[in-house]
């Protein structure tokens, strides 16, 4: 099974969201917050941006000085962004690239977080990939999360209304 960086991000956020998205129940276009994210993504770091793809598994915002950069609109869900970037580093390592590190930039809050992939991180990613595969094979979506992140999720209406 092909597991993308976005799937790793969703797994960390909400297993139900991961399942819905993978099963092509897509509401992202209707979410104003997602659209705001796209505007930030398109308008920041214009000089540096050269999206960098790892096959069809990852769409990296840009790569510069041996560093993979991911730009986020908010610092509220950084744990999932960190796992996403660790997965990018994992994919690059698998393809023989060494000494690559990661950085998450949050332009609105002027934050910058360094991300590294050590042995523990590799184990964490491999466990996450096995779990994702298991969840995606469920016949029905996992239960709702009922977390504060639901209010800003594109699937809110589907899950709660
Ligand atoms: S609304 Fe909540 S439960 Fe539903 S997919 Fe989004 S985060 Fe998950």
Short mmCIF file of N, CA and C and ligand atoms in Angstrom, two decimals:
data_model
loop_
_atom_site.label_atom_id
_atom_site.label_comp_id
_atom_site.label_asym_id
_atom_site.label_seq_id
_atom_site.Cartn_x
_atom_site.Cartn_y
_atom_site.Cartn_z
N UNK A 1 0.84 -1.20 0.00
CA UNK A 1 0.00 0.00 0.00
C UNK A 1 0.88 1.26 0.00
N UNK A 2 0.51 2.24 -0.83
CA UNK A 2 1.28 3.49 -0.87
C UNK A 2 0.79 4.42 0.24
N UNK A 3 1.67 4.82 1.11
CA UNK A 3 1.28 5.71 2.21
C UNK A 3 1.94 7.07 2.00
N UNK A 4 1.11 8.10 1.92
CA UNK A 4 1.63 9.44 1.63
C UNK A 4 1.91 10.21 2.93
N UNK A 5 2.63 11.31 2.77
CA UNK A 5 2.92 12.18 3.92
C UNK A 5 1.64 12.72 4.54
N UNK A 6 0.67 13.03 3.70
CA UNK A 6 -0.60 13.54 4.22
C UNK A 6 -1.32 12.48 5.07
N UNK A 7 -1.21 11.23 4.64
CA UNK A 7 -1.84 10.15 5.41
C UNK A 7 -1.20 10.01 6.79
N UNK A 8 0.11 10.17 6.85
CA UNK A 8 0.81 10.12 8.15
C UNK A 8 0.33 11.27 9.02
N UNK A 9 0.19 12.45 8.42
CA UNK A 9 -0.29 13.62 9.16
C UNK A 9 -1.70 13.35 9.70
N UNK A 10 -2.59 12.84 8.85
CA UNK A 10 -3.96 12.58 9.28
C UNK A 10 -4.02 11.48 10.35
N UNK A 11 -3.19 10.48 10.23
CA UNK A 11 -3.16 9.40 11.24
C UNK A 11 -2.90 10.00 12.63
N UNK A 12 -1.99 10.96 12.69
CA UNK A 12 -1.65 11.57 13.98
C UNK A 12 -2.77 12.48 14.47
N UNK A 13 -3.51 13.07 13.54
CA UNK A 13 -4.59 13.98 13.92
C UNK A 13 -5.84 13.23 14.33
N UNK A 14 -6.29 12.35 13.44
CA UNK A 14 -7.57 11.67 13.67
C UNK A 14 -7.66 10.47 12.72
N UNK A 15 -7.82 9.29 13.30
CA UNK A 15 -7.86 8.08 12.47
C UNK A 15 -9.10 8.05 11.58
N UNK A 16 -10.16 8.68 12.05
CA UNK A 16 -11.39 8.74 11.24
C UNK A 16 -11.17 9.60 9.99
N UNK A 17 -10.49 10.73 10.20
CA UNK A 17 -10.18 11.62 9.07
C UNK A 17 -9.32 10.88 8.03
N UNK A 18 -8.35 10.13 8.53
CA UNK A 18 -7.49 9.33 7.66
C UNK A 18 -8.34 8.37 6.82
N UNK A 19 -9.24 7.66 7.48
CA UNK A 19 -10.08 6.66 6.80
C UNK A 19 -10.98 7.34 5.76
N UNK A 20 -11.65 8.43 6.15
CA UNK A 20 -12.58 9.13 5.24
C UNK A 20 -11.85 9.64 4.01
N UNK A 21 -10.70 10.22 4.23
CA UNK A 21 -9.95 10.80 3.12
C UNK A 21 -9.49 9.70 2.16
N UNK A 22 -8.96 8.62 2.72
CA UNK A 22 -8.46 7.53 1.87
C UNK A 22 -9.60 6.88 1.07
N UNK A 23 -10.80 6.85 1.68
CA UNK A 23 -11.92 6.24 0.98
C UNK A 23 -12.66 7.26 0.10
N UNK A 24 -11.95 8.32 -0.26
CA UNK A 24 -12.41 9.31 -1.25
C UNK A 24 -13.67 10.05 -0.82
N UNK A 25 -13.87 10.18 0.45
CA UNK A 25 -14.95 11.04 0.95
C UNK A 25 -14.25 12.36 1.24
N UNK A 26 -14.33 13.25 0.27
CA UNK A 26 -13.46 14.42 0.32
C UNK A 26 -14.26 15.70 0.48
N UNK A 27 -14.00 16.42 1.55
CA UNK A 27 -14.72 17.68 1.78
C UNK A 27 -13.76 18.85 1.89
N UNK A 28 -12.50 18.61 1.63
CA UNK A 28 -11.49 19.65 1.84
C UNK A 28 -11.76 20.92 1.04
N UNK A 29 -12.34 20.79 -0.18
CA UNK A 29 -12.56 21.98 -0.99
C UNK A 29 -13.56 22.93 -0.37
N UNK A 30 -14.41 22.40 0.52
CA UNK A 30 -15.45 23.24 1.11
C UNK A 30 -14.99 23.92 2.38
N UNK A 31 -13.83 23.61 2.86
CA UNK A 31 -13.39 24.15 4.13
C UNK A 31 -12.66 25.48 3.94
N UNK A 32 -13.19 26.51 4.60
CA UNK A 32 -12.55 27.82 4.49
C UNK A 32 -11.14 27.79 5.08
N UNK A 33 -10.99 27.02 6.18
CA UNK A 33 -9.67 26.97 6.83
C UNK A 33 -8.64 26.33 5.91
N UNK A 34 -9.08 25.30 5.19
CA UNK A 34 -8.15 24.65 4.25
C UNK A 34 -7.77 25.64 3.16
N UNK A 35 -8.76 26.43 2.71
CA UNK A 35 -8.46 27.42 1.67
C UNK A 35 -7.49 28.49 2.17
N UNK A 36 -7.67 28.91 3.44
CA UNK A 36 -6.73 29.89 4.01
C UNK A 36 -5.32 29.29 4.00
N UNK A 37 -5.24 28.02 4.38
CA UNK A 37 -3.93 27.34 4.38
C UNK A 37 -3.29 27.36 3.01
N UNK A 38 -4.12 27.17 1.98
CA UNK A 38 -3.57 27.15 0.61
C UNK A 38 -3.05 28.53 0.22
N UNK A 39 -3.76 29.59 0.62
CA UNK A 39 -3.33 30.94 0.30
C UNK A 39 -1.98 31.22 0.97
N UNK A 40 -1.86 30.82 2.25
CA UNK A 40 -0.58 31.02 2.95
C UNK A 40 0.52 30.24 2.22
N UNK A 41 0.18 29.02 1.88
CA UNK A 41 1.15 28.15 1.21
C UNK A 41 1.61 28.76 -0.11
N UNK A 42 0.66 29.37 -0.84
CA UNK A 42 1.01 29.89 -2.16
C UNK A 42 1.71 31.24 -2.10
N UNK A 43 1.55 31.96 -0.97
CA UNK A 43 2.07 33.33 -0.94
C UNK A 43 3.34 33.48 -0.10
N UNK A 44 3.78 32.42 0.58
CA UNK A 44 4.98 32.55 1.40
C UNK A 44 6.16 31.87 0.71
N UNK A 45 7.33 32.40 0.99
CA UNK A 45 8.59 31.84 0.49
C UNK A 45 8.56 31.66 -1.03
N UNK A 46 7.94 32.65 -1.72
CA UNK A 46 7.76 32.48 -3.16
C UNK A 46 9.08 32.28 -3.90
N UNK A 47 10.14 32.97 -3.40
CA UNK A 47 11.42 32.87 -4.10
C UNK A 47 12.05 31.49 -3.96
N UNK A 48 11.80 30.87 -2.77
CA UNK A 48 12.47 29.60 -2.52
C UNK A 48 11.70 28.39 -3.01
N UNK A 49 10.38 28.57 -3.17
CA UNK A 49 9.55 27.38 -3.35
C UNK A 49 9.76 26.67 -4.69
N UNK A 50 10.12 25.41 -4.56
CA UNK A 50 10.17 24.53 -5.72
C UNK A 50 9.68 23.21 -5.18
N UNK A 51 8.41 22.96 -5.29
CA UNK A 51 7.90 21.73 -4.68
C UNK A 51 8.71 20.53 -5.14
N UNK A 52 8.98 19.67 -4.21
CA UNK A 52 9.89 18.57 -4.42
C UNK A 52 9.13 17.29 -4.11
N UNK A 53 9.03 16.42 -5.11
CA UNK A 53 8.19 15.23 -4.94
C UNK A 53 9.04 13.98 -4.71
N UNK A 54 8.56 13.12 -3.82
CA UNK A 54 9.16 11.78 -3.71
C UNK A 54 8.12 10.84 -4.30
N UNK A 55 8.34 10.49 -5.54
CA UNK A 55 7.34 9.73 -6.31
C UNK A 55 5.97 10.36 -6.07
N UNK A 56 4.93 9.54 -5.81
CA UNK A 56 3.65 10.16 -5.48
C UNK A 56 3.35 10.00 -3.99
N UNK A 57 4.41 9.94 -3.19
CA UNK A 57 4.23 9.72 -1.75
C UNK A 57 4.36 11.02 -0.96
N UNK A 58 5.11 11.96 -1.48
CA UNK A 58 5.34 13.18 -0.72
C UNK A 58 5.47 14.38 -1.64
N UNK A 59 4.89 15.48 -1.20
CA UNK A 59 5.01 16.75 -1.91
C UNK A 59 5.62 17.73 -0.92
N UNK A 60 6.93 17.86 -1.00
CA UNK A 60 7.67 18.66 -0.02
C UNK A 60 7.67 20.12 -0.45
N UNK A 61 7.43 21.03 0.49
CA UNK A 61 7.30 22.44 0.13
C UNK A 61 8.56 22.97 -0.55
N UNK A 62 9.70 22.76 0.05
CA UNK A 62 10.95 22.99 -0.68
C UNK A 62 12.13 22.36 0.05
N UNK A 63 13.21 22.21 -0.68
CA UNK A 63 14.41 21.55 -0.17
C UNK A 63 15.57 22.51 -0.41
N UNK A 64 16.28 22.85 0.67
CA UNK A 64 17.38 23.80 0.52
C UNK A 64 18.46 23.47 1.54
N UNK A 65 19.71 23.52 1.14
CA UNK A 65 20.83 23.24 2.04
C UNK A 65 20.62 21.96 2.85
N UNK A 66 20.29 20.88 2.17
CA UNK A 66 20.08 19.58 2.83
C UNK A 66 18.96 19.59 3.86
N UNK A 67 18.04 20.52 3.71
CA UNK A 67 16.93 20.60 4.66
C UNK A 67 15.60 20.57 3.91
N UNK A 68 14.72 19.71 4.43
CA UNK A 68 13.36 19.62 3.90
C UNK A 68 12.51 20.62 4.68
N UNK A 69 11.82 21.51 3.95
CA UNK A 69 10.99 22.52 4.61
C UNK A 69 9.51 22.22 4.44
N UNK A 70 8.77 22.33 5.53
CA UNK A 70 7.32 22.19 5.50
C UNK A 70 6.74 23.48 6.09
N UNK A 71 5.79 24.08 5.37
CA UNK A 71 5.19 25.34 5.84
C UNK A 71 3.79 25.04 6.35
N UNK A 72 3.50 25.49 7.55
CA UNK A 72 2.18 25.26 8.14
C UNK A 72 1.50 26.59 8.47
N UNK A 73 0.17 26.58 8.40
CA UNK A 73 -0.55 27.83 8.63
C UNK A 73 -0.71 28.13 10.12
N UNK A 74 -0.56 27.10 10.96
CA UNK A 74 -0.77 27.33 12.39
C UNK A 74 0.14 26.40 13.17
N UNK A 75 0.40 26.77 14.42
CA UNK A 75 1.25 25.90 15.24
C UNK A 75 0.41 25.04 16.19
N UNK A 76 -0.89 24.91 15.88
CA UNK A 76 -1.76 24.16 16.77
C UNK A 76 -1.57 22.65 16.67
N UNK A 77 -1.21 22.17 15.50
CA UNK A 77 -1.13 20.72 15.32
C UNK A 77 0.28 20.31 14.89
N UNK A 78 1.23 20.75 15.67
CA UNK A 78 2.62 20.53 15.27
C UNK A 78 3.06 19.07 15.37
N UNK A 79 2.47 18.32 16.32
CA UNK A 79 2.88 16.92 16.48
C UNK A 79 2.68 16.14 15.17
N UNK A 80 1.53 16.39 14.52
CA UNK A 80 1.26 15.66 13.28
C UNK A 80 2.19 16.15 12.16
N UNK A 81 2.50 17.45 12.18
CA UNK A 81 3.42 17.99 11.16
C UNK A 81 4.83 17.41 11.36
N UNK A 82 5.22 17.25 12.61
CA UNK A 82 6.56 16.68 12.90
C UNK A 82 6.64 15.25 12.36
N UNK A 83 5.57 14.47 12.58
CA UNK A 83 5.58 13.09 12.08
C UNK A 83 5.61 13.06 10.55
N UNK A 84 4.89 14.00 9.94
CA UNK A 84 4.87 14.08 8.47
C UNK A 84 6.29 14.33 7.95
N UNK A 85 6.99 15.28 8.58
CA UNK A 85 8.35 15.60 8.13
C UNK A 85 9.31 14.44 8.43
N UNK A 86 9.10 13.77 9.58
CA UNK A 86 9.94 12.58 9.87
C UNK A 86 9.73 11.53 8.78
N UNK A 87 8.50 11.42 8.31
CA UNK A 87 8.22 10.45 7.24
C UNK A 87 8.95 10.85 5.95
N UNK A 88 8.98 12.14 5.65
CA UNK A 88 9.74 12.60 4.48
C UNK A 88 11.22 12.20 4.62
N UNK A 89 11.76 12.42 5.83
CA UNK A 89 13.17 12.08 6.05
C UNK A 89 13.38 10.57 5.93
N UNK A 90 12.40 9.82 6.39
CA UNK A 90 12.45 8.36 6.31
C UNK A 90 12.48 7.92 4.83
N UNK A 91 11.59 8.52 4.03
CA UNK A 91 11.54 8.17 2.60
C UNK A 91 12.86 8.51 1.90
N UNK A 92 13.42 9.66 2.26
CA UNK A 92 14.69 10.08 1.64
C UNK A 92 15.83 9.15 2.06
N UNK A 93 15.82 8.78 3.34
CA UNK A 93 16.86 7.85 3.85
C UNK A 93 16.76 6.51 3.12
N UNK A 94 15.52 6.03 2.95
CA UNK A 94 15.30 4.76 2.22
C UNK A 94 15.86 4.83 0.81
N UNK A 95 15.89 6.04 0.24
CA UNK A 95 16.37 6.21 -1.13
C UNK A 95 17.86 6.60 -1.17
N UNK A 96 18.54 6.43 -0.04
CA UNK A 96 19.99 6.60 0.01
C UNK A 96 20.48 8.00 0.31
N UNK A 97 19.58 8.94 0.61
CA UNK A 97 20.02 10.30 0.92
C UNK A 97 20.34 10.42 2.41
N UNK A 98 21.55 10.90 2.70
CA UNK A 98 21.97 10.97 4.10
C UNK A 98 22.10 12.43 4.54
N UNK A 99 22.15 12.60 5.84
CA UNK A 99 22.37 13.93 6.44
C UNK A 99 21.33 14.97 6.01
N UNK A 100 20.10 14.53 5.82
CA UNK A 100 19.02 15.48 5.52
C UNK A 100 18.28 15.74 6.82
N UNK A 101 17.99 16.98 7.09
CA UNK A 101 17.18 17.28 8.26
C UNK A 101 15.89 17.98 7.81
N UNK A 102 15.03 18.23 8.77
CA UNK A 102 13.75 18.85 8.42
C UNK A 102 13.53 20.12 9.22
N UNK A 103 12.67 20.97 8.69
CA UNK A 103 12.32 22.21 9.39
C UNK A 103 10.86 22.54 9.09
N UNK A 104 10.12 22.85 10.14
CA UNK A 104 8.73 23.28 9.96
C UNK A 104 8.67 24.77 10.25
N UNK A 105 8.21 25.53 9.28
CA UNK A 105 8.06 26.98 9.48
C UNK A 105 6.59 27.33 9.59
N UNK A 106 6.28 28.17 10.56
CA UNK A 106 4.91 28.66 10.72
C UNK A 106 4.97 30.18 10.57
N UNK A 107 4.76 30.69 9.34
CA UNK A 107 4.97 32.12 9.08
C UNK A 107 4.13 33.03 9.98
N UNK A 108 2.89 32.65 10.25
CA UNK A 108 2.02 33.54 11.02
C UNK A 108 2.49 33.74 12.45
N UNK A 109 3.10 32.72 13.03
CA UNK A 109 3.59 32.88 14.41
C UNK A 109 5.12 32.97 14.46
N UNK A 110 5.71 33.09 13.28
CA UNK A 110 7.18 33.24 13.17
C UNK A 110 7.93 32.12 13.92
N UNK A 111 7.39 30.92 13.86
CA UNK A 111 8.04 29.78 14.52
C UNK A 111 8.80 28.94 13.51
N UNK A 112 9.86 28.32 14.00
CA UNK A 112 10.64 27.42 13.16
C UNK A 112 11.08 26.24 14.03
N UNK A 113 10.73 25.05 13.63
CA UNK A 113 11.03 23.86 14.46
C UNK A 113 11.90 22.90 13.66
N UNK A 114 13.00 22.50 14.27
CA UNK A 114 13.90 21.54 13.61
C UNK A 114 13.38 20.12 13.83
N UNK A 115 13.51 19.28 12.79
CA UNK A 115 13.06 17.88 12.89
C UNK A 115 14.21 16.97 12.44
N UNK A 116 14.47 15.94 13.25
CA UNK A 116 15.53 14.98 12.91
C UNK A 116 14.94 13.57 12.94
N UNK A 117 15.59 12.67 12.25
CA UNK A 117 15.13 11.27 12.27
C UNK A 117 16.23 10.41 12.87
N UNK A 118 16.03 9.98 14.14
CA UNK A 118 17.00 9.07 14.76
C UNK A 118 16.42 7.66 14.74
N UNK A 119 17.11 6.70 15.38
CA UNK A 119 16.64 5.30 15.35
C UNK A 119 15.25 5.17 15.96
N UNK A 120 15.03 5.92 17.01
CA UNK A 120 13.72 5.88 17.68
C UNK A 120 12.63 6.40 16.72
N UNK A 121 12.99 7.45 15.98
CA UNK A 121 12.05 8.03 15.01
C UNK A 121 11.73 7.03 13.90
N UNK A 122 12.72 6.27 13.48
CA UNK A 122 12.50 5.26 12.43
C UNK A 122 11.49 4.21 12.92
N UNK A 123 11.69 3.77 14.18
CA UNK A 123 10.75 2.78 14.75
C UNK A 123 9.35 3.36 14.85
N UNK A 124 9.29 4.62 15.24
CA UNK A 124 8.00 5.32 15.39
C UNK A 124 7.28 5.37 14.04
N UNK A 125 8.02 5.71 13.00
CA UNK A 125 7.43 5.79 11.65
C UNK A 125 6.96 4.41 11.19
N UNK A 126 7.77 3.39 11.43
CA UNK A 126 7.40 2.05 10.94
C UNK A 126 6.15 1.54 11.67
N UNK A 127 6.03 1.87 12.94
CA UNK A 127 4.84 1.48 13.70
C UNK A 127 3.61 2.22 13.13
N UNK A 128 3.81 3.49 12.85
CA UNK A 128 2.74 4.33 12.30
C UNK A 128 2.28 3.80 10.94
N UNK A 129 3.21 3.38 10.07
CA UNK A 129 2.85 2.86 8.75
C UNK A 129 2.04 1.58 8.87
N UNK A 130 2.43 0.71 9.82
CA UNK A 130 1.68 -0.55 10.03
C UNK A 130 0.27 -0.25 10.52
N UNK A 131 0.15 0.72 11.41
CA UNK A 131 -1.16 1.10 11.96
C UNK A 131 -2.06 1.69 10.88
N UNK A 132 -1.47 2.54 10.03
CA UNK A 132 -2.25 3.17 8.95
C UNK A 132 -2.84 2.09 8.04
N UNK A 133 -2.01 1.12 7.70
CA UNK A 133 -2.48 0.04 6.82
C UNK A 133 -3.65 -0.70 7.47
N UNK A 134 -3.54 -0.94 8.76
CA UNK A 134 -4.60 -1.66 9.48
C UNK A 134 -5.90 -0.84 9.46
N UNK A 135 -5.80 0.44 9.75
CA UNK A 135 -6.99 1.31 9.82
C UNK A 135 -7.68 1.41 8.46
N UNK A 136 -6.88 1.54 7.41
CA UNK A 136 -7.47 1.71 6.08
C UNK A 136 -8.20 0.47 5.60
N UNK A 137 -7.89 -0.66 6.21
CA UNK A 137 -8.59 -1.89 5.84
C UNK A 137 -9.88 -2.09 6.62
N UNK A 138 -10.18 -1.21 7.57
CA UNK A 138 -11.46 -1.32 8.27
C UNK A 138 -12.59 -1.14 7.26
N UNK A 139 -13.69 -1.85 7.51
CA UNK A 139 -14.86 -1.71 6.60
C UNK A 139 -15.60 -0.41 6.86
N UNK A 140 -15.58 0.03 8.12
CA UNK A 140 -16.28 1.26 8.50
C UNK A 140 -15.29 2.25 9.10
N UNK A 141 -15.63 3.54 9.07
CA UNK A 141 -14.67 4.51 9.64
C UNK A 141 -14.56 4.38 11.16
N UNK A 142 -13.40 4.69 11.73
CA UNK A 142 -13.26 4.71 13.19
C UNK A 142 -14.21 5.74 13.81
N UNK A 143 -14.42 5.62 15.09
CA UNK A 143 -15.31 6.53 15.83
C UNK A 143 -14.85 7.98 15.71
N UNK A 144 -15.81 8.89 15.96
CA UNK A 144 -15.43 10.31 15.95
C UNK A 144 -14.48 10.59 17.13
N UNK A 145 -13.71 11.61 16.95
CA UNK A 145 -12.67 11.93 17.93
C UNK A 145 -13.22 12.77 19.09
N UNK A 146 -14.15 13.64 18.76
CA UNK A 146 -14.72 14.59 19.72
C UNK A 146 -13.61 15.37 20.45
N UNK A 147 -12.84 16.05 19.67
CA UNK A 147 -11.75 16.85 20.20
C UNK A 147 -11.96 18.30 19.75
N UNK A 148 -11.20 19.21 20.33
CA UNK A 148 -11.34 20.60 19.91
C UNK A 148 -10.89 20.80 18.46
N UNK A 149 -10.10 19.88 17.94
CA UNK A 149 -9.67 20.04 16.54
C UNK A 149 -10.83 19.80 15.56
N UNK A 150 -11.89 19.12 16.04
CA UNK A 150 -13.03 18.83 15.14
C UNK A 150 -13.66 20.11 14.60
N UNK A 151 -13.69 21.15 15.40
CA UNK A 151 -14.35 22.40 14.99
C UNK A 151 -13.70 23.00 13.73
N UNK A 152 -12.42 22.75 13.54
CA UNK A 152 -11.75 23.32 12.37
C UNK A 152 -11.50 22.27 11.29
N UNK A 153 -12.16 21.11 11.43
CA UNK A 153 -11.94 20.03 10.47
C UNK A 153 -12.96 20.10 9.34
N UNK A 154 -12.51 19.80 8.12
CA UNK A 154 -13.41 19.83 6.96
C UNK A 154 -14.54 18.81 7.08
N UNK A 155 -14.36 17.78 7.91
CA UNK A 155 -15.38 16.73 8.05
C UNK A 155 -16.35 16.99 9.20
N UNK A 156 -16.28 18.17 9.80
CA UNK A 156 -17.10 18.43 11.00
C UNK A 156 -18.58 18.14 10.75
N UNK A 157 -19.10 18.66 9.64
CA UNK A 157 -20.54 18.48 9.37
C UNK A 157 -20.87 17.00 9.18
N UNK A 158 -20.00 16.31 8.52
CA UNK A 158 -20.23 14.88 8.29
C UNK A 158 -20.22 14.10 9.61
N UNK A 159 -19.35 14.46 10.49
CA UNK A 159 -19.20 13.71 11.75
C UNK A 159 -20.24 14.08 12.79
N UNK A 160 -20.66 15.35 12.83
CA UNK A 160 -21.44 15.79 13.99
C UNK A 160 -22.81 16.39 13.68
N UNK A 161 -23.13 16.62 12.39
CA UNK A 161 -24.41 17.31 12.14
C UNK A 161 -25.34 16.40 11.32
S1 LIG B 1 -14.51 16.19 12.65
FE1 LIG B 1 -13.28 15.31 14.30
S2 LIG B 1 -13.82 13.14 14.28
FE2 LIG B 1 -14.51 13.98 12.35
S3 LIG B 1 -12.83 13.58 10.94
FE3 LIG B 1 -12.56 15.64 11.74
S4 LIG B 1 -11.19 15.44 13.48
FE4 LIG B 1 -12.00 13.40 13.01
#
